[in-house]
mmCIF file of C-alpha atoms in Angstrom:
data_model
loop_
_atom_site.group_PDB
_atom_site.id
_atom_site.type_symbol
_atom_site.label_atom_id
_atom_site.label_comp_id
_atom_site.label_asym_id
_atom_site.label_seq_id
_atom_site.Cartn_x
_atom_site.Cartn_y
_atom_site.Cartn_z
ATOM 1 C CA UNK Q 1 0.000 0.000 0.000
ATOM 2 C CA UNK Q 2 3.018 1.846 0.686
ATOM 3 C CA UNK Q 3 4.212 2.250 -2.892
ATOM 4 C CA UNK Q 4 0.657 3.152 -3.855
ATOM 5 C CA UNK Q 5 0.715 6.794 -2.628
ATOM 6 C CA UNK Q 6 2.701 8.717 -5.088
ATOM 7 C CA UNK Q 7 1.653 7.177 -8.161
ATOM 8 C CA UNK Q 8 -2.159 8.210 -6.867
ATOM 9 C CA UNK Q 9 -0.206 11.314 -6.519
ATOM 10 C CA UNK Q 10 0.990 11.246 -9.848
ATOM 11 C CA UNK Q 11 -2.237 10.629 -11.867
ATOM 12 C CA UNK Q 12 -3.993 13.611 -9.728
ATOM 13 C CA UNK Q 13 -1.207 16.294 -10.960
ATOM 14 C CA UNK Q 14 -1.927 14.503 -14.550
ATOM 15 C CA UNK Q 15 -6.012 15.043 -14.178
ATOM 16 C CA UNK Q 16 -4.669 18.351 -12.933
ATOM 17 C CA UNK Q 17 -2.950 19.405 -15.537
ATOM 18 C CA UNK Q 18 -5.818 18.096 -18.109
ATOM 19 C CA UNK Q 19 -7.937 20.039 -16.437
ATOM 20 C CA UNK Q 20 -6.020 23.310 -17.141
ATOM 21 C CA UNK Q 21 -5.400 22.433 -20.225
ATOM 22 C CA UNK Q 22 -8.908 22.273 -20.942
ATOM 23 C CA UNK Q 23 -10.043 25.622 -19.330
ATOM 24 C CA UNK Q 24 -7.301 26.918 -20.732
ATOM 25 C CA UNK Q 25 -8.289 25.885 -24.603
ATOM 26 C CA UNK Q 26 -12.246 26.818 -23.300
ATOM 27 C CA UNK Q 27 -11.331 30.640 -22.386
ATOM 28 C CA UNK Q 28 -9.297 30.477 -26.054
ATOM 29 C CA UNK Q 29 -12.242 29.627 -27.934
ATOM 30 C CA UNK Q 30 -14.650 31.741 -26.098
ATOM 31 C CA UNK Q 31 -11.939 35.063 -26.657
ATOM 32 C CA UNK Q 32 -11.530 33.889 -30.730
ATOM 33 C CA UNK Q 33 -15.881 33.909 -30.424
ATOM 34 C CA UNK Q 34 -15.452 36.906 -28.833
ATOM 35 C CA UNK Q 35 -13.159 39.024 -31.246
ATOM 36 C CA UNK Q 36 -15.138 36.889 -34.308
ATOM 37 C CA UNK Q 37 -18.341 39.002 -32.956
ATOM 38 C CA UNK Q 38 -17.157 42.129 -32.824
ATOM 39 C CA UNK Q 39 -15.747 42.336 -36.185
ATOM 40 C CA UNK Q 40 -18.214 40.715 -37.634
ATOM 41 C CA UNK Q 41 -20.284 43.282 -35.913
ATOM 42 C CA UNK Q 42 -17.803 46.585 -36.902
ATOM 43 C CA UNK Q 43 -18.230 45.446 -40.580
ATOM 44 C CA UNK Q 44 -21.795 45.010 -40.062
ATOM 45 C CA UNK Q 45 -21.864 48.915 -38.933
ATOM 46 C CA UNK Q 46 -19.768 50.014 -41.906
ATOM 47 C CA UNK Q 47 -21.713 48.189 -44.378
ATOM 48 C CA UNK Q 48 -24.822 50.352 -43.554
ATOM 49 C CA UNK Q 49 -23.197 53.287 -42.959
ATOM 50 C CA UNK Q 50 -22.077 52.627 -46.743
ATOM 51 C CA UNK Q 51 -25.530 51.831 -47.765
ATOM 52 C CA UNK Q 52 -27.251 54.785 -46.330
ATOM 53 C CA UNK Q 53 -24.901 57.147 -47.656
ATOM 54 C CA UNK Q 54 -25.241 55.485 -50.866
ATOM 55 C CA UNK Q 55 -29.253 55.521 -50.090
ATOM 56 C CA UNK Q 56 -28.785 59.654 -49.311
ATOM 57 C CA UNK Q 57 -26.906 60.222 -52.225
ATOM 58 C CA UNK Q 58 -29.564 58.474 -54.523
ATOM 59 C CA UNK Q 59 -31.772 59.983 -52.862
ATOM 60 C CA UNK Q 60 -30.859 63.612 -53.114
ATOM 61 C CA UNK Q 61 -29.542 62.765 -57.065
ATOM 62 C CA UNK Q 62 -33.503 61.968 -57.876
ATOM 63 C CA UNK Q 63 -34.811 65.370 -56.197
ATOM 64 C CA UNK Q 64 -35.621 67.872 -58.643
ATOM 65 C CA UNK Q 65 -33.531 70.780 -58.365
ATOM 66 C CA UNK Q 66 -34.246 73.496 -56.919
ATOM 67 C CA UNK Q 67 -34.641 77.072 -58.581
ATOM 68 C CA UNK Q 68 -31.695 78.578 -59.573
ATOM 69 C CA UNK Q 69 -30.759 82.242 -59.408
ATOM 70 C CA UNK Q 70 -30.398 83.965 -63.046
ATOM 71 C CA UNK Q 71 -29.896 87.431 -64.022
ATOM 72 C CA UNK Q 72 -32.721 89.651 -64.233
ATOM 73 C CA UNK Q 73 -34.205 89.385 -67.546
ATOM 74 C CA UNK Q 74 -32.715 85.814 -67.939
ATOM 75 C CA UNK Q 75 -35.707 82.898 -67.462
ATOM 76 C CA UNK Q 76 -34.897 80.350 -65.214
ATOM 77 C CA UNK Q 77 -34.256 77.707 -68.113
ATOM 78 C CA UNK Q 78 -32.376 80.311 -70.558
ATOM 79 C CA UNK Q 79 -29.517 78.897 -71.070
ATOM 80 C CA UNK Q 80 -27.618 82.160 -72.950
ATOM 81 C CA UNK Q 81 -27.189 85.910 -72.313
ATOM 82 C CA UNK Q 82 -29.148 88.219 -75.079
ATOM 83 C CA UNK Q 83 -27.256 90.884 -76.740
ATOM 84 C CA UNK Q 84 -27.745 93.403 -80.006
ATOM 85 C CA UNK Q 85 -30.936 93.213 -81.547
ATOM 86 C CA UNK Q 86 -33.901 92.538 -79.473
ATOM 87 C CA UNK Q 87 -35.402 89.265 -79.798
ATOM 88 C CA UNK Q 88 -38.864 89.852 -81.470
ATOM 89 C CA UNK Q 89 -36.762 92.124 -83.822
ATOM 90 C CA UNK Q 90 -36.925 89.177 -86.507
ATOM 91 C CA UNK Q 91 -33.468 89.765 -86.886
ATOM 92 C CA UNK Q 92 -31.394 86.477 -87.255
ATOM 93 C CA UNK Q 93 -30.217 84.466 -83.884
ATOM 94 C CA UNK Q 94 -26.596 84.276 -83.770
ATOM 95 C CA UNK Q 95 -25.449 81.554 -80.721
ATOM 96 C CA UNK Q 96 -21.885 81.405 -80.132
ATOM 97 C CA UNK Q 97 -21.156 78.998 -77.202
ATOM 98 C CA UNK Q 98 -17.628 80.210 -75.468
ATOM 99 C CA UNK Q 99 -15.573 78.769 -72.493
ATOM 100 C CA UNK Q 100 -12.830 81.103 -71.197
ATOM 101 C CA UNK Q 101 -10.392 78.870 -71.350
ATOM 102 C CA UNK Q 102 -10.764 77.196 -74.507
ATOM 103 C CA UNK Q 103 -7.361 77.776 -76.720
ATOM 104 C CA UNK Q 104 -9.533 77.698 -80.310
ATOM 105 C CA UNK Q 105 -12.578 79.941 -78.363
ATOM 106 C CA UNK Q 106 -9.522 82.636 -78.036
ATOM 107 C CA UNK Q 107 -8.688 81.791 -81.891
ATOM 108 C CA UNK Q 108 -12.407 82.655 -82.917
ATOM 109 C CA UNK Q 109 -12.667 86.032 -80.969
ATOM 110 C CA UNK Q 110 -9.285 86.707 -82.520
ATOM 111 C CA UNK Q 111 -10.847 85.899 -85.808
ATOM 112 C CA UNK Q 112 -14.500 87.345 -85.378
ATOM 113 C CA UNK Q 113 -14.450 89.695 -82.000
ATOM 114 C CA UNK Q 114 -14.596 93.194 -84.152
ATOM 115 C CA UNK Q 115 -17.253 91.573 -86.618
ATOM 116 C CA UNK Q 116 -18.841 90.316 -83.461
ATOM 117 C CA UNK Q 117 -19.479 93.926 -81.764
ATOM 118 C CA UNK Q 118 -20.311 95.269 -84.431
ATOM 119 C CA UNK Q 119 -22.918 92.863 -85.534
ATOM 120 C CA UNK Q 120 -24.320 93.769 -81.644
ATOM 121 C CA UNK Q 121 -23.726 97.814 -82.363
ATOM 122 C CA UNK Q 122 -25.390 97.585 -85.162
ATOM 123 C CA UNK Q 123 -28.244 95.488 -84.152
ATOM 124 C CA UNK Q 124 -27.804 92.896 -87.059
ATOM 125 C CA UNK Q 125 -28.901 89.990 -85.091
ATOM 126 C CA UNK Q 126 -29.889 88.899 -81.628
ATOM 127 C CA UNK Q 127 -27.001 87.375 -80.369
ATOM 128 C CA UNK Q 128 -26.979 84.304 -77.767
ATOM 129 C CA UNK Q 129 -23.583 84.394 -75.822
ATOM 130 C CA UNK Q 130 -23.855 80.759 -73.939
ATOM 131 C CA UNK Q 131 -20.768 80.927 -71.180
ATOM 132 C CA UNK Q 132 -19.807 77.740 -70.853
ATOM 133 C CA UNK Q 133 -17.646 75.858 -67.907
ATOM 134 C CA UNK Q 134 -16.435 72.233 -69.740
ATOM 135 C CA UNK Q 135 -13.117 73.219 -69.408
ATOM 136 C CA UNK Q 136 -12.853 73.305 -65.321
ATOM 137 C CA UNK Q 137 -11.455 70.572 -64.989
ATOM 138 C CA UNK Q 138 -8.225 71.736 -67.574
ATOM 139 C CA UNK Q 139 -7.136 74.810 -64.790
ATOM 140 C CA UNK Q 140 -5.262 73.405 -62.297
ATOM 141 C CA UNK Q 141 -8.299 75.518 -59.594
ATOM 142 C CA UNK Q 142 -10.980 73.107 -60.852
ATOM 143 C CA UNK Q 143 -13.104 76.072 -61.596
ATOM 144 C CA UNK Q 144 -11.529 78.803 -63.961
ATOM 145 C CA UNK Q 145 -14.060 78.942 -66.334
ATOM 146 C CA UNK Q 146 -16.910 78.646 -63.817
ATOM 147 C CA UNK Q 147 -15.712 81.979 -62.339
ATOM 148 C CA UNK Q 148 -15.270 83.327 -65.751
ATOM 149 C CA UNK Q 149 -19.003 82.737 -66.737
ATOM 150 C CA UNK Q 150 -20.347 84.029 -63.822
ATOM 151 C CA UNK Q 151 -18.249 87.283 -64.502
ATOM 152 C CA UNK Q 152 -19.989 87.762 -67.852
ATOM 153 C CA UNK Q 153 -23.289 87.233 -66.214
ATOM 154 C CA UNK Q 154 -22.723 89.297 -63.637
ATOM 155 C CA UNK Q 155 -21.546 92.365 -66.175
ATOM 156 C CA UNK Q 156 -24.536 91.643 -68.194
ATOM 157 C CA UNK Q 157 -27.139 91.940 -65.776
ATOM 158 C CA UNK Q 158 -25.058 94.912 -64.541
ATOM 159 C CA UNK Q 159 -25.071 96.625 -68.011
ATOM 160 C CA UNK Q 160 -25.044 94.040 -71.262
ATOM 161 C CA UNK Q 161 -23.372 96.445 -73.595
ATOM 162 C CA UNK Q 162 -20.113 95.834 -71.475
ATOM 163 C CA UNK Q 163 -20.766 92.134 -72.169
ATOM 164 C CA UNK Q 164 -18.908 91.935 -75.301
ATOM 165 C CA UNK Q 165 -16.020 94.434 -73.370
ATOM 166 C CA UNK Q 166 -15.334 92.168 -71.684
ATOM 167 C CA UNK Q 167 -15.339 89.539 -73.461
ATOM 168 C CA UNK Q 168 -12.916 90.360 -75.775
ATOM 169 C CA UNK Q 169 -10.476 91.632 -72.653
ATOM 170 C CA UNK Q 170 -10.976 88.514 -71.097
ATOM 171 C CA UNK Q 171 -9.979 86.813 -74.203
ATOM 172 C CA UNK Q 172 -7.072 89.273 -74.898
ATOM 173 C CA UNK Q 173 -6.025 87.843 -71.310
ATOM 174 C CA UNK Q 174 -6.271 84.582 -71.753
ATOM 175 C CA UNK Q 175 -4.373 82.571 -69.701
ATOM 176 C CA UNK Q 176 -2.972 79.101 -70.859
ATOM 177 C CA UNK Q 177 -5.157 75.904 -70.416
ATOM 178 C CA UNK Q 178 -4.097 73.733 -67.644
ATOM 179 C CA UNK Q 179 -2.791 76.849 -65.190
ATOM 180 C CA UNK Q 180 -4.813 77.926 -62.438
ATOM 181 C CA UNK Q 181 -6.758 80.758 -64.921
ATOM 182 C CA UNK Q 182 -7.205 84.199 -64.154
ATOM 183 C CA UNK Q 183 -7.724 84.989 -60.166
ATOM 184 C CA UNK Q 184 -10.995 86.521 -59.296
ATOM 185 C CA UNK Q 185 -8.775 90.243 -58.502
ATOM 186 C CA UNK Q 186 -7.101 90.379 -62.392
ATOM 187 C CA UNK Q 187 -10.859 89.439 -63.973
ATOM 188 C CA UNK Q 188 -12.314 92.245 -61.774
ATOM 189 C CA UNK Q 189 -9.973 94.652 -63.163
ATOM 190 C CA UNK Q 190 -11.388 93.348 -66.659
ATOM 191 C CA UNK Q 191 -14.741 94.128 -65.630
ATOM 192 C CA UNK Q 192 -13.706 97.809 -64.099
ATOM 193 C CA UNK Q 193 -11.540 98.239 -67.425
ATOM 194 C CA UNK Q 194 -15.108 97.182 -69.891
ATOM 195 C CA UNK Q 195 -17.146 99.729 -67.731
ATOM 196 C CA UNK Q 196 -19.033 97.686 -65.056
ATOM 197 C CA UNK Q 197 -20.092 98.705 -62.097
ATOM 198 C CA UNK Q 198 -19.103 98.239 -58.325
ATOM 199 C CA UNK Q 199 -21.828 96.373 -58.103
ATOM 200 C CA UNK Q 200 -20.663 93.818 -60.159
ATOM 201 C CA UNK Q 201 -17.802 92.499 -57.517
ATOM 202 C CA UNK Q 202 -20.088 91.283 -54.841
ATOM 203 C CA UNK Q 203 -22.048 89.338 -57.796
ATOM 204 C CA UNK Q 204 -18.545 88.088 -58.668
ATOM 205 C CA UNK Q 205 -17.294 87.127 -55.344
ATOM 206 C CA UNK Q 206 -20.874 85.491 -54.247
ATOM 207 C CA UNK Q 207 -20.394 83.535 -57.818
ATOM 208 C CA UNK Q 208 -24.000 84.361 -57.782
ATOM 209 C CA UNK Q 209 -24.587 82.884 -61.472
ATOM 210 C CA UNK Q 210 -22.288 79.963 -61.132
ATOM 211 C CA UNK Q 211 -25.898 76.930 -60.634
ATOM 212 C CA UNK Q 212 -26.631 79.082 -63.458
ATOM 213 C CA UNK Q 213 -23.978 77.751 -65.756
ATOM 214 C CA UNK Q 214 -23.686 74.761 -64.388
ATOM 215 C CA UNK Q 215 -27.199 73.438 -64.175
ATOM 216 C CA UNK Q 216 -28.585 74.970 -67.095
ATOM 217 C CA UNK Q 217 -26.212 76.841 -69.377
ATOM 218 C CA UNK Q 218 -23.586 73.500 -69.613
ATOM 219 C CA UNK Q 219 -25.804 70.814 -69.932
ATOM 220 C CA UNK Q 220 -27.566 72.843 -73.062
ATOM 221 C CA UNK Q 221 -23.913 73.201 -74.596
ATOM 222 C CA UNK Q 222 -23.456 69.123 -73.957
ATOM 223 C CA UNK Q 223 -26.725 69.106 -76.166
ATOM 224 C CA UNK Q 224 -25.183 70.408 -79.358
ATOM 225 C CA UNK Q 225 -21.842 67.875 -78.659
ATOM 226 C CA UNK Q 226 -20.137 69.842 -75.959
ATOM 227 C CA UNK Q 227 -17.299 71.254 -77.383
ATOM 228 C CA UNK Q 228 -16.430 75.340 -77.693
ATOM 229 C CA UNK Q 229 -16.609 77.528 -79.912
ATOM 230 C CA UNK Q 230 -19.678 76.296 -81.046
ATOM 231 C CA UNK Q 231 -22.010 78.877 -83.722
ATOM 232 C CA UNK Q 232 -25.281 78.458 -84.751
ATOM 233 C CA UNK Q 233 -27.357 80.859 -87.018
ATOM 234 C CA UNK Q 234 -30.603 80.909 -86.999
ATOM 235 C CA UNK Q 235 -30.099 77.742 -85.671
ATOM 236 C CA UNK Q 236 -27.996 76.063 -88.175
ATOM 237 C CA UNK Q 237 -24.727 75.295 -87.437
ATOM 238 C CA UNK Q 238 -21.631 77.194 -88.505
ATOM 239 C CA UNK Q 239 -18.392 74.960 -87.998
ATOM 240 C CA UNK Q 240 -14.792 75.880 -87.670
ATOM 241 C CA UNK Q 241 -14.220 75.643 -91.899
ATOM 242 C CA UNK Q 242 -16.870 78.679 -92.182
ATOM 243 C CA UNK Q 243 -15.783 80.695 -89.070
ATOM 244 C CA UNK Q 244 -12.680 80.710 -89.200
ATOM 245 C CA UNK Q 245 -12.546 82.584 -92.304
ATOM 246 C CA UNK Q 246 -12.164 86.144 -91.672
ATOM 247 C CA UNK Q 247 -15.078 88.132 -92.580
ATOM 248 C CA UNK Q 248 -17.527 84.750 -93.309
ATOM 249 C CA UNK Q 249 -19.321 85.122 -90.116
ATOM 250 C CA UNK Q 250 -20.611 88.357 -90.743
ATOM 251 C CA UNK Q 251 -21.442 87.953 -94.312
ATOM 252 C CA UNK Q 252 -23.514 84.700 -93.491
ATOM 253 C CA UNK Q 253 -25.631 86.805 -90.407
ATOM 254 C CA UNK Q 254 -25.927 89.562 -92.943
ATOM 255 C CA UNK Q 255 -27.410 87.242 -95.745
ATOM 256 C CA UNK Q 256 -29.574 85.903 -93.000
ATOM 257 C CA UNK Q 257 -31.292 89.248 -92.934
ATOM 258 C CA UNK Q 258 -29.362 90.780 -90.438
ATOM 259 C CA UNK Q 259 -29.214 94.789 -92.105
ATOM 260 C CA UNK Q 260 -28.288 97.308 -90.011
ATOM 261 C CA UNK Q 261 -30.484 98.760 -87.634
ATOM 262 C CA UNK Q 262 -28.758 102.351 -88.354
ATOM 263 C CA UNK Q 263 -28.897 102.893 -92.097
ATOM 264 C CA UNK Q 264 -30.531 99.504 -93.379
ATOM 265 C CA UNK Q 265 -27.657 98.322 -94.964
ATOM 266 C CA UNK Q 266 -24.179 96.244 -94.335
ATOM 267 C CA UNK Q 267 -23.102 99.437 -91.762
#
């Protein structure tokens, strides 16, 4: 019996050290179940965070928009600025869609900018100036020719015979595509130097008429193909082989019917 004692011993520490094994592997298991939950539950979270901001977005993207602020004369879905002759004169519609940045707009106002005003001084057609914004994304701001529109709506609501002023200095100052563009101080002293108003630099610096452009005036540009300069008389369109003829634009408005609202004639 003697020689039984420490092999009972023996077999105990054994059970023993089963034992702890086993609640040892238990508390593993239930810490792996543990961790397993709350990721599962963290993704769980993120996944509908994901969908309900994918839910808002949709959401929003299916509201109609709301009304946008135009300048006063401009309907809420006119999508161009009105210049030279009225427009129950008759007279034929000349629409030239520009974008401030665009290299071959700055060719065409080099081309056609003095037959241009004078086609508006003389009141040989109604003219449709449709500032456009496509090229944002080519200044390195992300919004050059968003400000740029806005500009020209701001000086035409603030006086429309400085529109084509400006224009033409804005094109005369035409900075390369892919800089940042022309900072909001140098295209206010463009608007001061066409004749505009004080006024017109809280319009500016509010970017007032920027929904404008964006929400109506550039998605009616993406209708006719999206690209700048784009001409249309009376609407028919009048590519870059006609235009860029000296002189052509003119003649065509002119054979249109656009005389002269001073003496009748060519002016």
């Amino acid at each position: 019996m003697a020689a039984s004692g420490p092999s009972q011993s023996a077999q105990e520490r054994r059970e023993a050290q089963r034992e702890a094994l086993r609640t040892q592997r238990q508390a593993e298991l239930k810490r792996q179940r543990t961790v397993r939950t709350i990721v599962i539950a963290a993704v769980t979270v993120v996944a509908l965070v994901l969908v309900a901001a994918a839910g808002l977005f949709i959401y929003r993207q299916a509201q109609p928009a709301g009304p946008v602020a135009t300048p006063e004369g401009v309907a809420e879905d006119q999508p161009y600025l009105p210049i030279g002759a009225p427009e129950d004169s008759g007279k034929p519609v000349l629409e030239i869609h520009l974008d401030f940045m665009c290299p071959v707009c700055g060719q065409f106002e080099e081309i056609n900018g003095a037959d241009l005003q004078q086609i508006v001084e003389n009141e040989e057609a109604t003219v449709h100036l449709v500032p456009r914004r496509f090229l944002d994304t080519q200044s390195t701001t992300g919004d050059y020719s968003s400000r740029a529109a806005n500009a020209l709506a701001c000086v035409w609501e603030d006086d429309p015979d400085n529109a084509i002023g400006f224009q033409q200095l804005m094109f005369a100052n035409q900075p390369a595509e892919g800089s940042a563009g022309l900072t909001d101080e140098q295209i206010w002293g463009y608007v001061q130097e066409a004749g505009a108003s004080d006024e017109v630099q809280s319009c500016m610096s509010s970017k007032t008429y920027q929904p404008w452009v964006r929400q109506v005036v550039d998605p009616y540009g993406e209708e006719t193909g999206g690209g700048t300069p784009y001409v249309e008389i009376d609407g028919e369109t009048f590519g870059s082989d006609q235009w860029s003829k000296p002189g052509k634009m003119r003649e065509a408005v002119l054979a249109a019917g656009g005389e002269s609202a001073s003496d009748g004639g060519e002016g």
